[in-house]
Amino acid sequence: MNDRQLPDDPADLFVVLYDLLPEEHFRADKAIDWLHNSTVRDLADRVCTGVLRTGRVTAGLTDEIVASIHEHGDQGLFAVLTGLDWAMAPANPFGPCYDAPTMAWLTSRYIRHNRLNNPKGETTGMLLPRCTRPGRVQAEWTSKAEFFNVHRVTPEHCQRIQLGRIPDRNDPAFSPAEAISVGAVPMLEKYAELRSENRMKNGTQRYRFTPVAGRLRDRVGQVIRRLGASNAVIGVLPESALSAPLVSHWKDLLRDLPEDSRLQWILLGTGPLGSMDPPPNRAVLVDCLTGQTVLEQDKMAGFTVTAELAALWRLPVATHQGLAVEDITRGLTITVLESTLGRIAVLICEDVKQAVGWEAKLQALGVSHIFVPLFAAPIRRTVVQWERQAAQRCVEEFGAQVVLANSLAVGAEMRASSPLDPDDAFNCVVVGPRTRTPTTYADYETQFCRADSAAGLSRVVFRNGTREQAARGEPLPLPTVRRGWAAG
């Protein structure tokens, strides 16, 4: 390390030193040895105590840091990073609460700028508090990122990521122990509620689905009343359930939510929105108290229909030479929102399957909750199909909790070789880590949910392999997610 002027800002200093520490030390057990070394832990403790004393890295502490790194090399660098990581813990809203008034300014910066490092400083990229850990089986940490309770997000990982925040006025202070209920509503019952547009361009058949607003307007009111009367905190609708007139109608009727409603956010599903030609297939998340849009996400991977699938699903889609492509303008940017629930994102149907372009970014950011509107065949319990495979990968790689929300339309219309088994057909599945430290492969918490109508709330029928039992006189429970967490 050069004897350059080091920042007195602990978050900025962490970024500078983290980028200097080679990943090679984490390929075997060297870093694990360091973590258990008394010299390392003593230095880390001195750094942590020194930072917590004033909230900054004083000149005297900087001198000690430089001397320790010169003496101990990368082991000393690791020790300093560990101490800085411990010192920043009070600014992490997803970790245990520590009384450290000197670090209150860092908490304020995170709330204002959605990052711990100084957005106007010399460091690049972002430093974010951790709110999840990968959900795969591992006896010890195996990469540099896993050793710390912050996420170093490089400039490359920031490309095509739009980081924002759920407005504080509509962001409940979720408790770590609280089960947060999700109201997943199918919204679409049959293809008659959709307008299918087919056109040929450049020798390729294209299709687009738009919900028929006149058929769904009354249903919007039913859904709002049912969500408002339930204990749902987050509402989620499927793909192809939204249009510009329906967005306005939703926002008008949200004013009718009862004052004691627990509903905070609702993902209105997706549909062709915007002025581009062709329009994007866009998801819209709204704040239920104000009706304001807090997130828009455009589908990034259009879905190609084959002649076989069109026949199986009886889709109102014409194919040319056996294929038809989704007629949309594809998105380039993923919106990620900070919230007291965790770090949330929306991926639309095929996006969660075509993972190469976004997976490393969402892992680097530590996304903890992913909402996935679907237009697909019913989700099965006995067979792990593509949507559950994709969700389980999110659990393994990020530790994310994934909400898959489907309509009833394809299941009602499809030409199955035999009638669908009601115990093996679901329109909502929530997948997440069962424990924070899994010791068994494929150890997921999986809630299989079904609604009894297009306007009904999806309720848990099976939790993992066990049939859910309702209390006497009560409906089956809604699926739930948990708040993000940091400690590891």
C-alpha positions as MATLAB code, in Angstrom:
seq = 'MNDRQLPDDPADLFVVLYDLLPEEHFRADKAIDWLHNSTVRDLADRVCTGVLRTGRVTAGLTDEIVASIHEHGDQGLFAVLTGLDWAMAPANPFGPCYDAPTMAWLTSRYIRHNRLNNPKGETTGMLLPRCTRPGRVQAEWTSKAEFFNVHRVTPEHCQRIQLGRIPDRNDPAFSPAEAISVGAVPMLEKYAELRSENRMKNGTQRYRFTPVAGRLRDRVGQVIRRLGASNAVIGVLPESALSAPLVSHWKDLLRDLPEDSRLQWILLGTGPLGSMDPPPNRAVLVDCLTGQTVLEQDKMAGFTVTAELAALWRLPVATHQGLAVEDITRGLTITVLESTLGRIAVLICEDVKQAVGWEAKLQALGVSHIFVPLFAAPIRRTVVQWERQAAQRCVEEFGAQVVLANSLAVGAEMRASSPLDPDDAFNCVVVGPRTRTPTTYADYETQFCRADSAAGLSRVVFRNGTREQAARGEPLPLPTVRRGWAAG';
ca = [
       0.000    0.000    0.000;
       1.262    3.451   -0.871;
       1.554    5.990    1.920;
      -1.043    8.165    0.267;
      -3.505   10.291    2.174;
      -6.152    7.914    3.479;
      -9.723    9.155    4.044;
     -10.885    9.750    7.611;
     -14.347    8.596    6.567;
     -14.633    4.940    7.725;
     -16.891    3.930    4.818;
     -14.632    5.528    2.226;
     -11.574    3.998    3.884;
     -13.218    0.578    3.762;
     -13.793    0.933    0.003;
     -10.183    2.003   -0.608;
      -8.693   -0.847    1.424;
     -11.172   -3.484    0.253;
     -10.217   -2.862   -3.348;
      -6.537   -3.355   -2.415;
      -7.037   -6.753   -0.769;
      -6.492   -9.542   -3.351;
      -9.213  -12.133   -3.822;
      -6.524  -14.847   -3.996;
      -6.300  -14.989   -0.197;
      -9.866  -16.311   -0.092;
      -9.443  -19.260   -2.449;
      -8.574  -21.681    0.366;
      -8.460  -21.275    4.156;
      -5.939  -18.444    4.586;
      -8.593  -15.819    5.394;
     -10.294  -18.240    7.794;
      -6.959  -18.587    9.594;
      -6.673  -14.800    9.730;
     -10.158  -14.491   11.187;
      -9.126  -16.732   14.099;
      -5.724  -15.109   14.592;
      -5.413  -13.199   17.881;
      -3.195  -10.502   16.338;
      -5.790   -9.873   13.629;
      -8.645   -9.706   16.084;
      -6.750   -7.412   18.460;
      -5.993   -4.983   15.631;
      -9.579   -5.177   14.371;
     -10.825   -4.400   17.871;
      -8.515   -1.366   18.169;
      -9.688   -0.043   14.813;
     -13.350   -0.579   15.710;
     -12.985    1.048   19.130;
     -11.051    3.963   17.667;
     -13.678    4.683   15.011;
     -16.595    4.354   17.447;
     -14.899    6.797   19.815;
     -15.146    9.734   17.396;
     -17.075    8.466   14.366;
     -14.018    9.087   12.207;
     -10.592    7.631   11.512;
      -8.339   10.013   13.400;
      -4.819   10.894   12.303;
      -3.402    8.782   15.125;
      -5.498    5.775   14.138;
      -4.515    6.253   10.503;
      -0.848    6.125   11.508;
      -1.463    2.874   13.395;
      -3.353    1.432   10.400;
      -0.524    2.287    7.994;
       2.100    0.866   10.349;
       0.120   -2.358   10.847;
      -0.329   -2.883    7.122;
       3.395   -2.291    6.539;
       4.210   -4.802    9.278;
       1.621   -7.501    8.548;
       0.886   -6.985    4.854;
      -2.421   -8.284    3.572;
      -3.169   -9.906    6.924;
      -3.016   -6.445    8.481;
      -5.179   -5.075    5.681;
      -7.768   -7.758    6.431;
      -7.657   -6.902   10.137;
      -8.272   -3.201    9.469;
     -11.182   -4.014    7.153;
     -12.667   -6.272    9.817;
     -12.445   -3.494   12.394;
     -14.034   -0.948   10.039;
     -16.790   -3.455    9.271;
     -17.523   -3.868   12.981;
     -17.516   -0.103   13.498;
     -20.090    0.467   10.733;
     -22.501   -2.111   12.188;
     -24.611    0.519   14.022;
     -25.489    2.078   10.641;
     -26.928   -1.201    9.339;
     -30.722   -1.221    9.890;
     -30.859   -4.977    9.303;
     -28.412   -5.900   12.063;
     -28.585   -5.845   15.854;
     -29.186   -2.381   17.296;
     -26.130   -0.781   18.902;
     -26.078    2.504   20.767;
     -23.311    4.395   18.963;
     -24.208    8.111   18.744;
     -20.923    8.876   16.988;
     -22.066    6.845   13.970;
     -25.469    8.504   13.600;
     -24.135   10.638   10.754;
     -23.375    7.472    8.762;
     -26.932    6.245    9.254;
     -28.203    9.607    7.994;
     -25.996    9.399    4.917;
     -27.313    5.941    4.104;
     -30.915    7.149    4.390;
     -30.249   10.245    2.239;
     -28.024    8.712   -0.430;
     -28.745    4.951   -0.298;
     -25.090    4.170    0.350;
     -22.610    4.287    3.210;
     -19.683    5.777    1.294;
     -19.637    9.463    0.410;
     -21.406    9.964   -2.958;
     -19.362   13.139   -3.485;
     -16.082   11.659   -2.298;
     -13.237   10.051   -4.170;
     -14.441    6.458   -3.906;
     -16.295    4.836   -6.785;
     -19.295    2.553   -6.778;
     -21.235    1.943   -3.581;
     -20.932    0.461   -0.109;
     -24.235   -0.966    1.116;
     -25.284   -2.545    4.401;
     -25.855   -6.275    4.159;
     -29.414   -7.558    4.452;
     -29.022  -11.135    3.207;
     -26.507  -13.920    2.774;
     -26.371  -16.670    0.156;
     -28.692  -19.549    1.051;
     -26.437  -22.365   -0.134;
     -24.808  -25.014    2.030;
     -21.319  -23.993    3.114;
     -19.339  -24.763    6.232;
     -17.264  -21.577    5.947;
     -17.157  -18.450    3.821;
     -15.540  -18.888    0.430;
     -15.219  -15.401   -1.096;
     -13.934  -12.026    0.035;
     -17.414  -10.470   -0.020;
     -18.825  -13.020    2.433;
     -16.454  -12.035    5.259;
     -18.059   -8.628    5.773;
     -21.466   -7.245    6.716;
     -21.350   -4.663    3.949;
     -21.530   -5.053    0.176;
     -18.801   -3.463   -1.938;
     -20.559   -2.701   -5.213;
     -18.079   -1.864   -7.964;
     -18.780    0.667  -10.743;
     -19.200   -2.266  -13.136;
     -21.917   -3.731  -10.926;
     -23.626   -0.320  -10.780;
     -24.048   -0.166  -14.544;
     -27.710   -0.368  -15.544;
     -28.774   -0.453  -11.886;
     -31.059    2.285  -10.578;
     -30.910    2.326   -6.787;
     -33.698    4.145   -4.956;
     -35.714    3.966   -1.755;
     -39.312    3.312   -0.726;
     -40.604    6.637    0.697;
     -40.267    6.743    4.476;
     -43.918    7.719    4.920;
     -44.975    4.346    3.496;
     -42.191    2.147    4.788;
     -43.187    0.369    8.001;
     -40.506   -0.353   10.563;
     -40.712   -4.110   10.146;
     -39.573   -6.210   13.079;
     -37.019   -8.969   12.388;
     -39.410  -11.478   13.957;
     -42.482  -10.282   12.059;
     -44.110  -12.448    9.376;
     -45.087  -10.044    6.587;
     -48.186  -11.205    4.733;
     -48.365  -11.109    0.933;
     -51.642  -10.796   -0.948;
     -51.082  -12.413   -4.363;
     -54.159  -12.005   -6.586;
     -54.475  -13.825   -9.967;
     -56.542  -10.994  -11.558;
     -56.863  -12.774  -14.940;
     -59.281  -15.678  -15.287;
     -59.452  -16.397  -19.040;
     -57.997  -15.208  -22.331;
     -61.264  -13.355  -23.033;
     -59.978  -10.731  -20.604;
     -56.987  -10.071  -22.860;
     -56.674   -8.419  -26.236;
     -54.118  -10.206  -28.373;
     -52.366   -8.141  -31.034;
     -50.460  -10.014  -33.740;
     -48.380   -8.420  -36.465;
     -45.680   -9.393  -38.895;
     -42.508   -7.301  -39.108;
     -39.263   -8.052  -40.895;
     -40.392  -11.581  -41.539;
     -41.044  -12.297  -37.834;
     -44.409  -12.801  -36.163;
     -44.926  -10.607  -33.090;
     -47.557  -10.718  -30.355;
     -48.661   -8.518  -27.486;
     -51.238   -8.990  -24.694;
     -53.230   -6.086  -23.244;
     -55.910   -6.584  -20.580;
     -59.400   -5.480  -21.567;
     -59.975   -2.659  -19.091;
     -63.752   -2.867  -19.313;
     -63.719   -6.487  -18.140;
     -61.383   -5.806  -15.192;
     -62.577   -2.453  -13.826;
     -65.085   -3.970  -11.410;
     -62.561   -6.613  -10.407;
     -60.080   -3.911   -9.351;
     -62.575   -2.695   -6.760;
     -63.149   -6.241   -5.490;
     -59.418   -6.829   -5.147;
     -58.843   -3.573   -3.258;
     -61.655   -4.374   -0.842;
     -60.338   -7.870   -0.214;
     -56.739   -6.767    0.216;
     -57.849   -3.952    2.518;
     -59.885   -6.317    4.693;
     -57.060   -8.855    4.927;
     -53.822   -8.662    6.862;
     -51.807   -8.376    3.639;
     -49.007   -5.812    3.755;
     -47.817   -6.277    0.164;
     -50.101   -6.949   -2.807;
     -48.738   -8.664   -5.936;
     -50.473   -9.137   -9.307;
     -49.310  -11.150  -12.331;
     -47.955  -10.325  -15.766;
     -50.315   -8.950  -18.462;
     -52.832   -7.617  -15.919;
     -52.135   -3.904  -16.428;
     -52.802   -1.131  -18.932;
     -52.654    2.669  -18.764;
     -56.420    3.028  -17.999;
     -56.151    0.369  -15.310;
     -53.194    2.116  -13.639;
     -55.335    5.248  -13.261;
     -58.294    3.193  -12.040;
     -56.181    1.430   -9.414;
     -54.836    4.729   -8.099;
     -58.330    6.243   -7.926;
     -59.738    3.311   -5.963;
     -56.782    3.013   -3.582;
     -58.270    6.052   -1.851;
     -61.084    3.728   -0.709;
     -58.789    1.550    1.380;
     -60.006    1.520    4.994;
     -57.918    3.545    7.430;
     -57.009    0.433    9.396;
     -55.784   -1.444    6.309;
     -52.317   -2.932    6.686;
     -51.664   -2.756    2.936;
     -48.569   -0.672    2.238;
     -47.403   -1.527   -1.280;
     -49.051   -3.159   -4.257;
     -47.368   -4.409   -7.402;
     -50.088   -3.832   -9.983;
     -48.755   -6.488  -12.336;
     -47.423   -5.661  -15.791;
     -48.643   -4.536  -19.181;
     -47.853   -2.415  -22.256;
     -47.185    1.037  -20.803;
     -45.287    4.071  -22.005;
     -44.955    6.030  -25.227;
     -42.366    3.876  -27.012;
     -43.278    1.838  -30.076;
     -43.536   -0.989  -29.275;
     -44.256   -0.235  -25.624;
     -42.330   -1.988  -22.850;
     -43.962   -4.689  -20.759;
     -43.789   -2.658  -17.545;
     -44.400   -3.496  -13.896;
     -45.656   -0.753  -11.574;
     -45.309   -0.729   -7.779;
     -47.394    1.869   -5.951;
     -47.486    3.336   -2.469;
     -50.947    2.566   -1.112;
     -51.128    5.618    1.165;
     -50.410    8.158   -1.559;
     -51.118    6.252   -4.762;
     -47.744    7.346   -6.052;
     -45.638    5.092   -8.246;
     -42.447    4.141   -6.397;
     -41.004    1.633   -8.878;
     -41.304    0.941  -12.587;
     -39.565   -2.051  -14.112;
     -39.524   -2.961  -17.800;
     -39.266   -6.582  -18.858;
     -35.752   -7.240  -20.108;
     -36.157  -10.622  -21.832;
     -39.013  -11.018  -24.265;
     -40.635  -14.455  -24.439;
     -40.702  -16.404  -27.707;
     -43.779  -18.599  -28.221;
     -43.352  -21.828  -30.191;
     -46.107  -23.470  -32.223;
     -46.157  -26.374  -29.722;
     -46.583  -24.062  -26.740;
     -49.249  -21.988  -28.501;
     -51.197  -25.185  -29.115;
     -50.698  -26.561  -25.586;
     -51.738  -23.308  -23.927;
     -54.346  -22.511  -26.636;
     -52.839  -19.049  -26.845;
     -54.478  -16.476  -29.148;
     -51.080  -16.071  -30.817;
     -50.268  -16.621  -34.489;
     -46.856  -18.125  -35.214;
     -44.763  -17.838  -38.361;
     -42.414  -20.701  -39.111;
     -43.313  -22.001  -35.668;
     -42.300  -18.907  -33.670;
     -43.673  -15.597  -32.402;
     -41.716  -13.037  -30.375;
     -43.039  -10.728  -27.709;
     -43.672   -7.315  -29.276;
     -42.065   -5.083  -26.651;
     -39.227   -2.635  -26.161;
     -36.976   -4.484  -23.741;
     -35.644   -2.773  -20.632;
     -31.980   -2.124  -19.943;
     -32.057   -1.085  -16.278;
     -32.968   -2.923  -13.082;
     -34.515   -0.798  -10.347;
     -33.546   -1.811   -6.803;
     -35.199   -0.160   -3.812;
     -33.898    0.157   -0.268;
     -36.610   -0.385    2.329;
     -37.053   -1.571    5.880;
     -38.166   -4.904    4.407;
     -34.832   -5.284    2.640;
     -33.401   -4.567   -0.801;
     -36.174   -5.309   -3.294;
     -36.386   -5.806   -7.058;
     -38.944   -6.900   -9.649;
     -38.183   -9.368  -12.439;
     -40.893  -10.146  -14.979;
     -41.478  -13.786  -15.906;
     -38.754  -14.711  -18.428;
     -36.335  -12.254  -16.753;
     -35.903  -14.550  -13.763;
     -35.001  -17.421  -16.096;
     -32.602  -15.565  -18.398;
     -30.273  -14.735  -15.541;
     -26.856  -14.136  -17.052;
     -27.184  -10.376  -17.507;
     -28.373   -9.468  -14.019;
     -27.416  -12.234  -11.577;
     -23.937  -10.981  -10.626;
     -25.269   -7.449  -10.132;
     -28.093   -8.489   -7.809;
     -25.710  -10.713   -5.874;
     -23.232   -7.840   -5.506;
     -25.979   -5.518   -4.267;
     -27.338   -8.139   -1.882;
     -30.934   -8.054   -3.139;
     -33.076   -9.731   -0.498;
     -36.598   -9.791   -2.011;
     -37.611  -10.394   -5.629;
     -41.190  -10.113   -6.892;
     -41.866  -12.014  -10.113;
     -45.144  -11.446  -12.029;
     -45.789  -14.441  -14.322;
     -47.945  -15.330  -17.314;
     -47.471  -19.079  -17.363;
     -48.960  -22.487  -16.775;
     -49.854  -23.363  -13.173;
     -46.873  -23.883  -10.882;
     -46.475  -27.491   -9.813;
     -45.443  -28.928   -6.462;
     -44.389  -32.414   -7.535;
     -42.200  -31.195  -10.408;
     -39.700  -28.349  -10.050;
     -40.335  -26.425  -13.267;
     -38.379  -23.472  -14.672;
     -39.893  -20.788  -12.447;
     -39.111  -22.634   -9.212;
     -35.659  -23.579  -10.473;
     -34.964  -19.882  -11.096;
     -36.356  -18.875   -7.703;
     -34.289  -21.513   -5.928;
     -31.170  -20.233   -7.650;
     -31.918  -16.766   -6.257;
     -32.132  -18.335   -2.794;
     -28.828  -20.153   -3.255;
     -26.872  -17.240   -4.750;
     -28.326  -14.227   -2.886;
     -30.372  -15.616    0.000;
     -33.310  -13.771   -1.573;
     -36.960  -14.455   -0.845;
     -38.825  -14.782   -4.145;
     -42.563  -14.276   -4.730;
     -43.853  -15.922   -7.934;
     -47.304  -14.509   -8.817;
     -49.271  -16.072  -11.688;
     -52.777  -15.641  -13.104;
     -55.397  -18.348  -13.629;
     -55.725  -17.744  -17.370;
     -53.301  -20.279  -18.825;
     -54.380  -23.027  -16.438;
     -58.029  -22.448  -17.307;
     -57.421  -22.552  -21.061;
     -54.572  -24.990  -21.634;
     -55.054  -28.345  -23.340;
     -53.643  -30.746  -20.749;
     -53.246  -34.441  -21.513;
     -55.169  -35.083  -18.299;
     -57.124  -32.804  -15.944;
     -54.945  -30.694  -13.662;
     -54.609  -32.131  -10.175;
     -55.807  -29.377   -7.811;
     -53.164  -30.470   -5.314;
     -50.489  -29.943   -7.952;
     -51.485  -26.604   -9.517;
     -50.781  -23.260   -7.858;
     -50.849  -19.624   -8.922;
     -48.448  -18.301   -6.273;
     -45.321  -19.781   -4.743;
     -43.008  -18.069   -2.257;
     -39.492  -19.502   -2.029;
     -36.823  -18.477    0.465;
     -34.120  -19.837    2.753;
     -35.512  -22.041    5.500;
     -32.607  -21.260    7.830;
     -29.730  -18.795    7.881;
     -27.169  -21.573    7.950;
     -28.489  -24.451    5.817;
     -26.855  -27.825    6.337;
     -28.970  -29.723    3.794;
     -29.090  -29.183    0.047;
     -32.337  -27.865   -1.447;
     -33.384  -26.735    2.039;
     -35.871  -24.077    0.943;
     -38.925  -22.659    2.661;
     -41.577  -23.086   -0.057;
     -45.175  -21.919    0.299;
     -47.551  -23.252   -2.375;
     -50.578  -20.982   -2.654;
     -53.874  -20.946   -4.518;
     -56.716  -18.480   -5.016;
     -60.295  -19.640   -5.529;
     -61.075  -16.904   -8.066;
     -59.366  -14.245  -10.155;
     -60.168  -11.644   -7.482;
     -59.317  -13.934   -4.577;
     -56.242  -13.876   -2.376;
     -53.818  -16.771   -2.773;
     -53.647  -18.805    0.405;
     -51.080  -21.345    1.530;
     -52.196  -24.899    0.730;
     -48.840  -26.622    1.239;
     -45.859  -25.407    3.205;
     -42.963  -27.444    1.886;
     -44.384  -30.979    1.846;
     -47.024  -30.473    4.533;
     -50.647  -29.509    3.937;
     -51.535  -26.312    5.772;
     -54.304  -26.502    8.338;
     -56.647  -23.572    8.908;
     -57.855  -22.605   12.353;
     -61.521  -23.369   12.989;
     -63.685  -20.882   11.130;
     -60.675  -19.149    9.570;
     -59.353  -19.238    6.007;
     -55.980  -20.693    5.194;
     -53.158  -18.222    5.897;
     -51.626  -15.841    3.387;
     -48.025  -16.498    2.363;
     -45.403  -14.499    4.198;
     -41.909  -13.120    3.762;
     -39.442  -12.035    6.419;
     -37.422   -8.890    6.895;
     -33.826   -8.877    5.673;
     -31.022   -9.615    8.126;
     -27.307   -8.929    8.322;
     -25.563  -10.991   10.964;
     -23.556  -13.956    9.802;
];
